[in-house]
């Protein structure tokens, strides 16, 4: 499971402008990005290299839509676990291919697990597999009916790019 450790360092307005350009044109070359933003190619390459090293850029796999792979259903499964077995539960969840994300939560739910499935019977199988993991005490599932606002960062980048790096 990929690490979700905090990203070291902070981004400035130039970083935000460059990232916005990448959001708009993800296949742009360093030379193209430099020309569009009025930066040197070396500045662009150095920033890209720093972001890669510091984990600023997420993996390419986050761009692949599960629907394109035949997984038309998505659900969030709230999981309550025996705290002594939390690490083992998370490791078992990571072994289930249809589990696309696991987040530790505060409050009455310990984990929020995003799963994808091909159909209702497949979803039933997956949630049953989660319930069988030693240490899982109970679950509660909510089916995603429609994604209304998808994962996004551009509004935050817009704010940073327009603020010259100053917090509002």
CSV table of C-alpha atoms in Angstrom, one decimal, residues 17-102:
chain,number,residue,atom,x,y,z
A,17,UNK,CA,1.0,27.7,-12.1
A,18,UNK,CA,3.1,24.8,-13.3
A,19,UNK,CA,0.9,22.2,-11.7
A,20,UNK,CA,-2.2,23.9,-13.2
A,21,UNK,CA,-0.6,23.7,-16.6
A,22,UNK,CA,0.0,20.0,-16.0
A,23,UNK,CA,-3.6,19.5,-15.0
A,24,UNK,CA,-4.7,21.1,-18.2
A,25,UNK,CA,-2.1,19.4,-20.4
A,26,UNK,CA,-0.8,16.3,-18.6
A,27,UNK,CA,1.2,15.1,-21.6
A,28,UNK,CA,3.1,18.4,-22.1
A,29,UNK,CA,6.8,18.2,-22.3
A,30,UNK,CA,9.2,20.3,-20.1
A,31,UNK,CA,10.0,22.5,-23.0
A,32,UNK,CA,6.3,23.2,-23.7
A,33,UNK,CA,5.6,23.9,-20.1
A,34,UNK,CA,8.5,26.3,-19.9
A,35,UNK,CA,7.4,28.2,-23.0
A,36,UNK,CA,3.8,28.4,-21.8
A,37,UNK,CA,4.7,29.8,-18.4
A,38,UNK,CA,7.7,31.9,-19.4
A,39,UNK,CA,10.1,29.8,-17.3
A,40,UNK,CA,13.4,28.2,-18.2
A,41,UNK,CA,13.5,24.6,-19.1
A,42,UNK,CA,15.9,23.9,-16.3
A,43,UNK,CA,13.5,25.5,-13.7
A,44,UNK,CA,10.7,23.3,-15.0
A,45,UNK,CA,12.8,20.2,-14.9
A,46,UNK,CA,14.2,21.0,-11.4
A,47,UNK,CA,10.7,21.5,-10.0
A,48,UNK,CA,9.3,18.3,-11.6
A,49,UNK,CA,12.3,16.3,-10.2
A,50,UNK,CA,11.8,17.8,-6.7
A,51,UNK,CA,8.1,17.0,-6.8
A,52,UNK,CA,8.8,13.4,-7.9
A,53,UNK,CA,11.4,13.0,-5.1
A,54,UNK,CA,9.1,14.6,-2.4
A,55,UNK,CA,6.0,12.7,-3.4
A,56,UNK,CA,4.0,15.7,-4.5
A,57,UNK,CA,2.8,13.9,-7.7
A,58,UNK,CA,0.5,11.0,-7.2
A,59,UNK,CA,0.9,7.7,-9.1
A,60,UNK,CA,-0.4,7.4,-12.7
A,61,UNK,CA,-2.8,4.6,-11.6
A,62,UNK,CA,-5.0,7.2,-9.9
A,63,UNK,CA,-6.0,8.4,-13.4
A,64,UNK,CA,-7.5,5.1,-14.5
A,65,UNK,CA,-11.2,4.9,-14.1
A,66,UNK,CA,-12.4,1.6,-12.6
A,67,UNK,CA,-15.5,1.8,-14.9
A,68,UNK,CA,-13.1,1.4,-17.9
A,69,UNK,CA,-12.1,-2.0,-16.4
A,70,UNK,CA,-15.6,-3.2,-16.0
A,71,UNK,CA,-16.2,-2.1,-12.4
A,72,UNK,CA,-19.4,-0.1,-12.7
A,73,UNK,CA,-20.3,-0.1,-9.0
A,74,UNK,CA,-18.5,1.8,-6.2
A,75,UNK,CA,-19.2,1.8,-2.5
A,76,UNK,CA,-17.8,3.1,0.8
A,77,UNK,CA,-17.6,0.5,3.5
A,78,UNK,CA,-17.3,1.9,7.0
A,79,UNK,CA,-15.4,-0.7,9.1
A,80,UNK,CA,-15.1,-1.0,12.9
A,81,UNK,CA,-12.1,-3.1,13.9
A,82,UNK,CA,-10.5,-4.5,17.1
A,83,UNK,CA,-7.7,-1.9,17.6
A,84,UNK,CA,-5.2,-4.5,18.5
A,85,UNK,CA,-5.6,-6.0,15.0
A,86,UNK,CA,-5.8,-2.7,13.0
A,87,UNK,CA,-2.5,-3.2,11.1
A,88,UNK,CA,-3.4,-6.8,10.2
A,89,UNK,CA,-6.8,-5.7,9.0
A,90,UNK,CA,-5.3,-3.0,6.8
A,91,UNK,CA,-2.8,-5.5,5.4
A,92,UNK,CA,-5.7,-7.9,4.5
A,93,UNK,CA,-7.7,-5.1,2.9
A,94,UNK,CA,-4.7,-4.2,0.8
A,95,UNK,CA,-4.8,-7.8,-0.6
A,96,UNK,CA,-8.3,-7.4,-2.0
A,97,UNK,CA,-8.0,-6.1,-5.6
A,98,UNK,CA,-11.3,-4.4,-5.5
A,99,UNK,CA,-10.3,-2.2,-2.5
A,100,UNK,CA,-9.2,1.0,-4.1
A,101,UNK,CA,-8.6,3.1,-1.0
A,102,UNK,CA,-8.5,2.7,2.8
